Amino acid sequence: VGRHTALPPKEALMRDYHFPGRSPVYATHGMAATSMPAATLTALDVLRDGGNALDAAVAACAVLCVIEPQSTGIGGDCFCLYAPAGSGKVIGLNGSGRAPAAATIDWYEKAGITEIDHISAHAVTVPGAINAWETLLKAHGRKGLDELLQPAIRFAEDGWPVAPKVSWDWKRLEAKLRKNGSFHFLPGGSAPKAGDLFVQPGLAETLRAVARHGARAFYEGPIAADIVATLREKGGLHTEEDFAQGLANAEFVEPITLKWNGYDVYQIPPNGQGILVLMMLGMLEGLGDAPDGPLGTIRAHRHVEAGRLAYRDRDAFVADMSQVDVPVAKLLSREYLDACRRLIKDDAAMVNLPAAGEALMPPHKDTVYLCVVDKDGNACSFINSLFEGFGSGILADRSGVMLQNRGFGFRVQRGHPNCIAPRKRPMHTIIPGMVGKDGQAVMPYGVMGGHYQPMGHSWFLTNFLQYGLDIQEAIDLPRLLPLKGKLQIERGIPADVVARLTAMGHVPELVERPHGGGQAIWIDRERGCLIAGSDARKDGLALGY
């Protein structure tokens, strides 16, 4: 199959069935890929009950907020790209929350705070997820929160066995939970083991209230009061008025896009970091295929160098476009990307990056990404996150809401584009992706992992649409990330590649945790089927019918 046709790339590199692995999943009527089997099944149940892709995504995400609580929750934020079948359009929604009205740089300077503590109340922005879900469903769904939240309510009320990867993550986060007094998440004094039933009665009641009364139940009344009181006790500036404003927070946005190798690649505009995906693809396109293939030294080196340049620009420019002028057009211009490409040499790493210098990036983060395609061809790319594992680690006990720490993305630096300010959105890491071809969506996709996400998006897309790996192989291929002067590598990167990268000037560092996770669904209209992959770095899977 031709590389740039409306079909997936050539499937020449079949996996060796002697070794563990996954095959791509095929279906005809509907497909869902999430990071937990129960969430994937929830999405399929919604599809088979007449819901569309967006309905299924919201229901599945709500389940993930209960059974993968270290990664996501209703105290987090949400972004979505949605492609209604036959419309020729991709619709974007920014559901990231805002800082409190009292969060002025003057206040922080007077208080002597020079950076946001990632487990403090100052790291918590008003959660955007619930308002985002309701806004999306009212505009494009067939069902409402009253119906779609029922599976999540049952999981919270009855409990659900903790999955192996969830348990592994949870254990690493015990100290954060203990420090912030979130003892409900340490039953018996420690993280639950795989297979332990975890029950969340407070969260069940909160979800039930939202199901009955809509998003207003979250942003006004007892639930908002409980969250605000919790944050105020920990020194936060939040008010109930800040939460009431959150009821009108989510907004539809025009996606940014880049034509790449015959495809249209879509991302949400800043304050998200999706622009970095387009920048990296634009830089790499002019270099062509690396001579040593998808896991060769030159391919890895080129991608890392493009990533270093893109992340440099992220920290210099990406911020809330409603309050700051972000030069999106310039950053995506062919002239600028060509100039960046010329800095990439195949024989050595850049010793010093021009201009802004390499980004100073906080540690790895947690998120859930899912995608759904329904029988009509509607495609949904959906991401919901607490940012770091268990977010801030601050739990509003009565309502059972674990709160994100998205405000950790702000700078406390007067004059910086991403400086904290009243009702401002921080630079955001979560980014859903969508690929189009000839005016139609052909693939919702996403890669989790905090700052890794732009690297992951561009790595996956080039694996699949340039180097010819199948959709599951493209997700599985070992990953690497330039971070704070080091090159973080997964164990699957071959030793000889690591040695050659070191000789080129990179400083490899083996990571304890793998880089994120990913899901993708290819819409093969010519053959009338859907093809999906789901990342083995998480507990989930792809299923269709």
Coordinates of C-alpha atoms in Angstrom, one line a residue:
V1 CA 0.0 0.0 0.0
G2 CA 1.4 3.4 -0.9
R3 CA 2.7 5.5 1.9
H4 CA 0.7 8.6 1.2
T5 CA -2.6 7.0 0.2
A6 CA -5.7 7.1 2.4
L7 CA -4.8 3.6 3.6
P8 CA -2.3 2.8 6.3
P9 CA 1.4 2.5 5.3
K10 CA 2.8 -0.7 4.0
E11 CA 2.7 -3.5 6.6
A12 CA 6.1 -5.0 5.6
L13 CA 7.5 -5.3 9.1
M14 CA 5.4 -8.0 10.7
R15 CA 6.2 -8.9 14.3
D16 CA 7.9 -12.1 15.1
Y17 CA 5.2 -14.4 16.6
H18 CA 7.9 -16.2 18.6
F19 CA 8.1 -13.2 20.9
P20 CA 5.5 -11.5 23.2
G21 CA 3.6 -8.7 21.6
R22 CA 0.2 -7.5 20.4
S23 CA -1.5 -7.6 17.0
P24 CA -3.4 -4.6 15.8
V25 CA -7.2 -4.9 16.5
Y26 CA -9.6 -4.9 13.6
A27 CA -13.3 -4.1 13.6
T28 CA -16.0 -2.7 11.3
H29 CA -18.7 -0.9 13.3
G30 CA -17.0 0.8 16.1
M31 CA -13.7 0.9 18.0
A32 CA -12.3 2.2 21.3
A33 CA -8.8 2.2 22.7
T34 CA -8.2 3.2 26.3
S35 CA -5.7 2.6 29.1
M36 CA -8.0 0.2 31.0
P37 CA -10.1 -2.7 29.7
A38 CA -13.2 -1.7 31.7
A39 CA -13.1 1.8 30.2
T40 CA -12.8 0.3 26.7
L41 CA -15.7 -2.0 27.3
T42 CA -17.7 1.0 28.7
A43 CA -17.1 2.9 25.4
L44 CA -18.2 -0.1 23.3
D45 CA -21.4 -0.5 25.5
V46 CA -22.3 3.2 24.8
L47 CA -21.6 2.7 21.0
R48 CA -23.8 -0.4 20.8
D49 CA -26.5 1.4 22.8
G50 CA -26.8 4.2 20.1
G51 CA -24.3 6.6 21.5
N52 CA -21.7 8.3 19.2
A53 CA -17.9 8.5 19.6
L54 CA -18.1 11.5 21.8
D55 CA -20.6 10.0 24.2
A56 CA -18.5 6.8 24.4
A57 CA -15.3 8.9 25.1
V58 CA -16.9 10.8 28.0
A59 CA -18.3 7.6 29.6
A60 CA -15.0 5.8 29.2
C61 CA -13.1 8.8 30.6
A62 CA -15.4 9.0 33.6
V63 CA -14.6 5.4 34.3
L64 CA -10.9 6.0 34.0
C65 CA -11.3 8.9 36.6
V66 CA -12.4 6.2 39.0
I67 CA -10.3 3.2 38.3
E68 CA -7.0 4.8 37.1
P69 CA -7.0 7.6 39.8
Q70 CA -3.3 8.3 39.8
S71 CA -3.5 9.4 36.2
T72 CA -6.8 11.3 35.9
G73 CA -9.9 12.5 37.7
I74 CA -12.8 14.9 37.7
G75 CA -10.5 17.3 39.6
G76 CA -8.4 17.5 36.4
D77 CA -8.5 19.1 32.9
C78 CA -9.6 18.0 29.5
F79 CA -8.8 18.7 25.8
C80 CA -10.6 17.1 22.8
L81 CA -10.4 17.0 19.0
Y82 CA -13.6 15.8 17.4
A83 CA -14.2 15.1 13.7
P84 CA -17.9 14.7 12.9
A85 CA -18.4 12.3 10.0
G86 CA -18.9 13.9 6.6
S87 CA -18.2 17.5 7.8
G88 CA -14.7 17.8 6.6
K89 CA -14.0 19.6 9.9
V90 CA -12.0 18.9 13.1
I91 CA -13.4 20.7 16.1
G92 CA -11.2 21.5 19.1
L93 CA -12.1 22.1 22.7
N94 CA -9.9 23.6 25.4
G95 CA -11.1 22.5 28.8
S96 CA -8.1 23.6 30.8
G97 CA -8.8 25.4 34.1
R98 CA -7.7 28.8 35.2
A99 CA -5.8 30.3 38.2
P100 CA -7.8 32.0 41.0
A101 CA -8.7 35.6 40.6
A102 CA -6.4 36.5 43.5
A103 CA -3.3 34.8 41.9
T104 CA -1.4 38.0 41.0
I105 CA 2.4 38.1 40.6
D106 CA 2.3 40.9 43.2
W107 CA 0.9 38.5 45.7
Y108 CA 3.5 35.9 45.0
E109 CA 6.4 38.3 45.1
K110 CA 5.1 39.8 48.4
A111 CA 4.8 36.3 49.9
G112 CA 8.3 35.5 48.8
I113 CA 7.2 32.6 46.5
T114 CA 9.6 32.3 43.6
E115 CA 8.3 29.0 42.2
I116 CA 5.1 26.9 42.5
D117 CA 5.4 23.9 44.8
H118 CA 3.9 21.0 42.9
I119 CA 2.1 19.6 45.9
S120 CA 0.8 22.9 47.3
A121 CA -2.6 24.5 46.9
H122 CA -1.0 27.1 44.6
A123 CA -0.5 24.4 42.0
V124 CA -4.2 23.7 41.8
T125 CA -6.2 25.6 39.1
V126 CA -10.0 25.4 38.9
P127 CA -10.7 21.9 37.4
G128 CA -11.9 22.1 33.8
A129 CA -13.0 18.5 33.0
I130 CA -16.6 18.4 34.1
N131 CA -17.5 21.6 32.3
A132 CA -15.6 20.4 29.2
W133 CA -17.5 17.1 29.2
E134 CA -20.9 18.9 29.5
T135 CA -20.0 21.5 26.8
L136 CA -18.9 18.8 24.3
L137 CA -22.0 16.7 24.9
K138 CA -24.4 19.6 24.5
A139 CA -22.8 20.5 21.2
H140 CA -22.1 17.1 19.7
G141 CA -23.3 14.2 21.8
R142 CA -26.5 12.1 21.6
K143 CA -26.6 11.3 25.3
G144 CA -26.2 13.3 28.5
L145 CA -24.2 13.1 31.7
D146 CA -27.2 11.6 33.5
E147 CA -26.7 8.4 31.5
L148 CA -23.1 8.4 30.7
L149 CA -21.8 8.8 34.3
Q150 CA -23.7 5.7 35.5
P151 CA -20.9 3.2 34.8
A152 CA -18.4 5.4 36.7
I153 CA -20.8 5.8 39.6
R154 CA -21.0 2.0 39.9
F155 CA -17.3 1.6 39.8
A156 CA -16.8 4.2 42.5
E157 CA -19.6 2.9 44.7
D158 CA -19.0 -0.8 44.4
G159 CA -15.2 -0.6 44.0
W160 CA -13.0 -2.2 41.3
P161 CA -9.8 -4.3 41.5
V162 CA -6.7 -2.2 41.2
A163 CA -4.8 -3.0 37.9
P164 CA -1.1 -4.0 38.0
K165 CA 0.3 -0.8 36.4
V166 CA -2.0 1.4 38.5
S167 CA -0.7 -0.4 41.6
W168 CA 2.9 0.1 40.5
D169 CA 2.4 3.8 40.0
W170 CA 0.4 4.1 43.2
K171 CA 3.2 2.6 45.3
R172 CA 5.6 5.2 44.0
L173 CA 3.3 8.0 45.1
E174 CA 2.7 7.0 48.7
A175 CA 4.8 9.8 50.2
K176 CA 2.9 12.5 48.3
L177 CA -0.5 11.2 49.5
R178 CA 0.8 10.8 53.1
K179 CA 2.2 14.3 53.1
N180 CA -1.0 15.9 52.0
G181 CA -3.2 13.8 54.3
S182 CA -5.0 11.9 51.5
F183 CA -5.3 8.8 53.6
H184 CA -8.4 7.4 51.8
F185 CA -6.0 6.6 49.0
L186 CA -3.7 4.7 51.5
P187 CA -6.1 2.0 52.8
G188 CA -4.5 0.3 55.7
G189 CA -1.7 2.8 55.5
S190 CA -0.3 1.9 52.1
A191 CA -1.0 1.8 48.4
P192 CA -3.4 -1.0 47.4
K193 CA -1.9 -4.1 45.7
A194 CA -3.0 -5.4 42.3
G195 CA -6.4 -7.0 42.7
D196 CA -7.4 -5.1 45.8
L197 CA -10.8 -3.6 45.6
F198 CA -10.8 0.2 45.9
V199 CA -14.1 1.9 46.8
Q200 CA -14.7 5.7 46.6
P201 CA -18.1 6.5 48.2
G202 CA -17.5 10.3 48.3
L203 CA -16.6 10.4 44.6
A204 CA -19.7 8.2 43.8
E205 CA -21.9 10.8 45.5
T206 CA -20.2 13.6 43.6
L207 CA -20.7 11.9 40.3
R208 CA -24.3 11.1 41.2
A209 CA -24.9 14.8 41.9
V210 CA -23.4 15.8 38.5
A211 CA -25.4 13.1 36.7
R212 CA -28.6 14.6 38.3
H213 CA -27.9 18.3 38.0
G214 CA -25.2 18.7 35.4
A215 CA -21.9 20.5 35.7
R216 CA -23.5 23.2 38.0
A217 CA -23.4 20.7 40.8
F218 CA -19.6 20.6 40.6
Y219 CA -18.9 24.3 40.3
E220 CA -21.6 25.6 42.7
G221 CA -22.9 24.4 46.0
P222 CA -21.6 21.8 48.5
I223 CA -19.0 20.2 46.2
A224 CA -17.4 23.4 45.2
A225 CA -17.5 24.6 48.8
D226 CA -15.8 21.4 50.0
I227 CA -13.0 21.8 47.4
V228 CA -12.5 25.5 48.2
A229 CA -12.4 24.9 51.9
T230 CA -9.8 22.2 51.4
L231 CA -7.6 24.5 49.3
R232 CA -8.0 27.5 51.6
E233 CA -6.9 25.3 54.6
K234 CA -3.7 24.6 52.7
G235 CA -3.1 28.3 51.9
G236 CA -4.8 28.5 48.5
L237 CA -6.3 31.7 47.1
H238 CA -9.3 30.0 45.6
T239 CA -12.9 31.2 46.2
E240 CA -16.3 29.8 45.5
E241 CA -16.6 32.6 42.9
D242 CA -13.6 31.2 41.1
F243 CA -15.3 27.8 40.9
A244 CA -18.6 29.4 39.7
Q245 CA -16.6 31.0 36.9
G246 CA -15.4 27.6 35.9
L247 CA -18.9 26.7 34.8
A248 CA -18.3 28.8 31.7
N249 CA -14.6 27.9 31.3
A250 CA -14.5 25.4 28.4
E251 CA -14.3 26.9 24.9
F252 CA -14.2 25.6 21.4
V253 CA -11.0 26.6 19.5
E254 CA -9.8 26.4 15.9
P255 CA -7.2 23.6 15.7
I256 CA -3.8 24.4 14.4
T257 CA -2.6 22.2 11.6
L258 CA 0.4 21.3 9.4
K259 CA 0.5 19.5 6.1
W260 CA 3.0 16.7 6.5
N261 CA 3.9 13.9 4.0
G262 CA 0.5 14.3 2.4
Y263 CA -1.5 14.3 5.6
D264 CA -3.1 17.0 7.7
V265 CA -2.0 16.8 11.3
Y266 CA -4.2 18.6 13.9
Q267 CA -3.5 19.9 17.4
I268 CA -5.1 22.2 19.9
P269 CA -3.5 25.7 19.9
P270 CA -1.6 27.1 22.9
N271 CA -1.8 27.1 26.0
G272 CA -1.2 23.4 25.1
Q273 CA 2.1 22.2 23.8
G274 CA 0.6 20.5 20.6
I275 CA 2.4 23.1 18.5
L276 CA 5.6 21.2 19.2
V277 CA 4.3 18.2 17.4
L278 CA 3.8 20.2 14.2
M279 CA 7.2 21.9 14.6
M280 CA 9.1 18.6 15.0
L281 CA 7.3 17.1 12.0
G282 CA 8.0 20.2 9.9
M283 CA 11.7 20.1 10.8
L284 CA 12.0 16.3 10.1
E285 CA 10.1 16.2 6.9
G286 CA 12.9 17.8 4.8
L287 CA 15.4 15.3 6.1
G288 CA 13.6 12.3 4.5
D289 CA 13.9 8.7 5.8
A290 CA 16.9 8.0 8.0
P291 CA 19.2 5.4 6.3
D292 CA 19.2 3.1 9.3
G293 CA 15.5 2.7 9.8
P294 CA 13.0 3.4 12.6
L295 CA 15.3 2.3 15.5
G296 CA 18.6 3.4 14.1
T297 CA 21.0 5.9 15.5
I298 CA 20.6 8.6 12.8
R299 CA 16.8 8.4 13.0
A300 CA 16.9 8.7 16.9
H301 CA 19.5 11.5 16.7
R302 CA 17.5 13.6 14.2
H303 CA 14.3 13.2 16.2
V304 CA 16.0 14.2 19.5
E305 CA 17.6 17.2 18.0
A306 CA 14.3 18.4 16.5
G307 CA 12.8 17.8 20.0
R308 CA 15.4 19.9 21.7
L309 CA 14.7 22.8 19.4
A310 CA 11.0 22.6 19.8
Y311 CA 11.0 22.3 23.6
R312 CA 13.3 25.2 23.7
D313 CA 10.7 27.3 21.9
R314 CA 7.9 25.9 24.1
D315 CA 9.4 27.4 27.2
A316 CA 10.0 30.7 25.6
F317 CA 6.7 31.2 23.9
V318 CA 3.8 28.8 24.7
A319 CA 1.3 30.3 27.1
D320 CA -2.4 31.3 27.4
M321 CA -3.2 33.0 24.1
S322 CA -6.1 34.9 25.6
Q323 CA -3.6 36.8 27.7
V324 CA -0.3 36.6 25.8
D325 CA 0.7 37.0 22.1
V326 CA 2.0 33.5 21.1
P327 CA 3.7 33.6 17.6
V328 CA 2.0 30.5 16.3
A329 CA 2.2 31.5 12.6
K330 CA 5.9 32.2 12.8
L331 CA 6.7 29.0 14.8
L332 CA 4.9 26.9 12.1
S333 CA 6.2 28.8 9.1
R334 CA 8.2 26.9 6.5
E335 CA 10.9 29.5 6.7
Y336 CA 11.4 29.1 10.5
L337 CA 11.2 25.3 10.4
D338 CA 13.7 25.1 7.5
A339 CA 16.1 27.3 9.6
C340 CA 15.7 24.9 12.5
R341 CA 16.3 21.9 10.3
R342 CA 19.6 23.3 9.1
L343 CA 20.9 23.2 12.7
I344 CA 20.5 19.4 12.7
K345 CA 23.7 17.6 11.7
D346 CA 23.8 13.8 11.3
D347 CA 27.2 13.4 12.9
A348 CA 26.9 15.3 16.2
A349 CA 24.5 16.7 18.8
M350 CA 24.2 20.5 19.1
V351 CA 26.5 21.6 21.9
N352 CA 24.7 24.8 22.5
L353 CA 21.2 25.6 21.3
P354 CA 20.7 29.0 19.8
A355 CA 18.7 31.8 21.5
A356 CA 16.4 30.6 24.3
G357 CA 18.5 27.6 25.5
E358 CA 17.3 24.2 26.5
A359 CA 14.1 23.9 28.5
L360 CA 14.1 23.4 32.2
M361 CA 11.3 20.8 32.5
P362 CA 9.8 19.2 35.7
P363 CA 9.7 15.4 36.1
H364 CA 7.6 12.9 34.3
K365 CA 3.8 13.2 34.5
D366 CA 0.6 11.1 34.4
T367 CA -2.4 11.4 32.1
V368 CA -5.0 9.2 30.3
Y369 CA -5.6 9.4 26.6
L370 CA -8.4 7.5 24.7
C371 CA -9.9 7.5 21.2
V372 CA -13.2 6.3 19.8
V373 CA -14.6 5.9 16.3
D374 CA -18.3 5.0 15.8
K375 CA -20.2 3.2 13.0
D376 CA -21.0 6.6 11.3
G377 CA -17.3 7.5 11.1
N378 CA -17.3 10.2 13.9
A379 CA -13.8 10.3 15.4
C380 CA -12.9 11.4 18.9
S381 CA -9.5 12.1 20.3
F382 CA -9.8 12.7 24.1
I383 CA -7.4 13.4 26.9
N384 CA -8.0 14.0 30.6
S385 CA -5.3 14.5 33.3
L386 CA -4.3 15.4 36.8
F387 CA -0.8 16.3 35.5
E388 CA 1.5 14.5 37.9
G389 CA 0.6 11.2 39.6
F390 CA -2.4 12.0 41.8
G391 CA -2.0 15.7 40.8
S392 CA -1.3 17.8 43.8
G393 CA -2.0 14.9 46.1
I394 CA -4.7 17.1 47.7
L395 CA -8.0 15.3 48.3
A396 CA -11.3 17.1 49.1
D397 CA -12.4 14.4 51.5
R398 CA -16.2 14.9 51.5
S399 CA -16.6 15.1 47.7
G400 CA -13.8 12.5 47.0
V401 CA -12.2 14.8 44.4
M402 CA -8.4 14.5 44.0
L403 CA -7.1 17.8 42.7
Q404 CA -4.7 18.3 39.8
N405 CA -1.5 20.4 40.0
R406 CA -1.7 22.1 36.6
G407 CA -0.6 25.4 38.2
F408 CA 2.8 23.9 38.5
G409 CA 3.1 24.8 34.8
F410 CA 3.1 28.5 35.6
R411 CA 6.3 30.6 36.1
V412 CA 6.6 33.0 39.0
Q413 CA 8.6 35.3 36.9
R414 CA 7.3 38.8 36.1
G415 CA 7.2 39.4 32.4
H416 CA 7.5 35.8 31.3
P417 CA 4.7 34.8 28.9
N418 CA 3.7 31.9 31.2
C419 CA 3.8 34.0 34.4
I420 CA 1.0 33.3 36.8
A421 CA -1.9 35.8 36.6
P422 CA -5.6 36.0 37.6
R423 CA -7.8 33.5 35.8
K424 CA -5.0 32.6 33.4
R425 CA -4.4 29.1 32.0
P426 CA -1.0 27.6 32.5
M427 CA 1.2 26.1 29.8
H428 CA -0.4 22.6 29.4
T429 CA 1.2 19.3 28.5
I430 CA -1.9 17.2 27.5
I431 CA -2.5 17.1 23.8
P432 CA -5.0 15.0 21.7
G433 CA -4.0 14.4 18.1
M434 CA -5.9 13.9 14.9
V435 CA -4.7 13.1 11.3
G436 CA -6.7 13.9 8.2
K437 CA -6.4 13.0 4.5
D438 CA -8.3 14.5 1.6
G439 CA -10.8 16.3 3.8
Q440 CA -11.6 13.4 6.1
A441 CA -10.3 12.3 9.5
V442 CA -8.3 9.1 9.2
M443 CA -6.9 8.7 12.7
P444 CA -7.5 10.0 16.2
Y445 CA -4.4 9.2 18.2
G446 CA -2.5 10.3 21.3
V447 CA 0.5 9.6 23.5
M448 CA 0.5 10.2 27.2
G449 CA 3.4 11.2 29.4
G450 CA 3.5 14.8 30.4
H451 CA 6.4 16.6 28.7
Y452 CA 7.0 13.5 26.5
Q453 CA 3.8 14.0 24.6
P454 CA 5.0 16.1 21.7
M455 CA 8.0 13.8 21.3
G456 CA 5.6 10.8 21.5
H457 CA 3.2 12.1 19.0
S458 CA 5.8 12.8 16.4
W459 CA 7.7 9.5 17.1
F460 CA 4.4 7.5 16.7
L461 CA 3.4 9.3 13.5
T462 CA 6.7 8.9 11.8
N463 CA 6.9 5.2 13.0
F464 CA 3.5 4.6 11.4
L465 CA 3.2 6.9 8.4
Q466 CA 6.8 7.2 7.4
Y467 CA 8.7 4.1 8.5
G468 CA 6.0 1.6 7.7
L469 CA 5.4 0.0 11.2
D470 CA 1.9 -1.3 11.8
I471 CA -0.2 0.7 14.2
Q472 CA 0.6 -1.5 17.2
E473 CA 4.4 -1.7 16.4
A474 CA 4.4 2.1 16.0
I475 CA 3.1 2.5 19.6
D476 CA 5.4 -0.3 21.0
L477 CA 8.7 0.9 19.5
P478 CA 11.1 1.9 22.3
R479 CA 11.1 5.6 23.2
L480 CA 13.6 8.4 24.1
L481 CA 13.3 12.0 25.3
P482 CA 15.7 14.9 25.6
L483 CA 15.3 16.3 29.1
K484 CA 17.4 18.8 31.1
G485 CA 20.6 18.1 29.2
K486 CA 20.2 14.3 29.3
L487 CA 18.7 11.8 26.8
Q488 CA 16.2 9.6 28.7
I489 CA 16.0 6.2 27.1
E490 CA 13.8 3.2 27.6
R491 CA 15.4 -0.2 28.1
G492 CA 14.4 -1.3 24.6
I493 CA 16.8 1.1 22.8
P494 CA 19.6 -1.2 21.5
A495 CA 22.9 -0.9 23.3
D496 CA 24.8 -0.2 20.1
V497 CA 22.5 2.7 19.3
V498 CA 23.0 4.1 22.8
A499 CA 26.8 3.8 22.4
R500 CA 26.7 5.7 19.1
L501 CA 24.4 8.4 20.4
T502 CA 26.9 8.9 23.3
A503 CA 29.7 9.2 20.8
M504 CA 27.7 11.9 19.0
G505 CA 27.5 14.0 22.2
H506 CA 24.2 12.9 23.8
V507 CA 24.2 11.9 27.5
P508 CA 21.9 8.8 27.8
E509 CA 20.1 8.2 31.0
L510 CA 18.1 5.0 31.6
V511 CA 14.6 5.7 33.0
E512 CA 12.8 3.7 35.7
R513 CA 9.4 4.4 34.2
P514 CA 8.6 3.9 30.5
H515 CA 7.6 7.0 28.6
G516 CA 3.8 7.4 28.8
G517 CA 1.4 5.3 26.8
G518 CA -0.6 5.7 23.6
Q519 CA -3.7 4.7 21.7
A520 CA -4.7 5.1 18.0
I521 CA -7.4 4.1 15.6
W522 CA -6.9 4.1 11.8
I523 CA -10.1 4.6 9.7
D524 CA -9.6 2.5 6.6
R525 CA -12.5 3.6 4.4
E526 CA -11.4 1.8 1.3
R527 CA -11.5 -1.6 3.0
G528 CA -14.3 -0.8 5.3
C529 CA -12.6 -1.5 8.6
L530 CA -11.1 0.1 11.7
I531 CA -7.5 -0.7 12.9
A532 CA -6.4 0.1 16.4
G533 CA -3.4 -0.2 18.7
S534 CA -3.1 0.3 22.5
D535 CA 0.1 0.7 24.5
A536 CA 1.4 -2.2 26.6
R537 CA 3.0 0.4 28.9
K538 CA -0.4 0.8 30.5
D539 CA -3.1 -1.7 31.5
G540 CA -5.5 -1.1 28.6
L541 CA -6.4 -2.4 25.2
A542 CA -8.3 -1.7 22.0
L543 CA -11.5 -3.4 21.2
G544 CA -14.1 -3.1 18.4
Y545 CA -17.2 -4.7 17.1

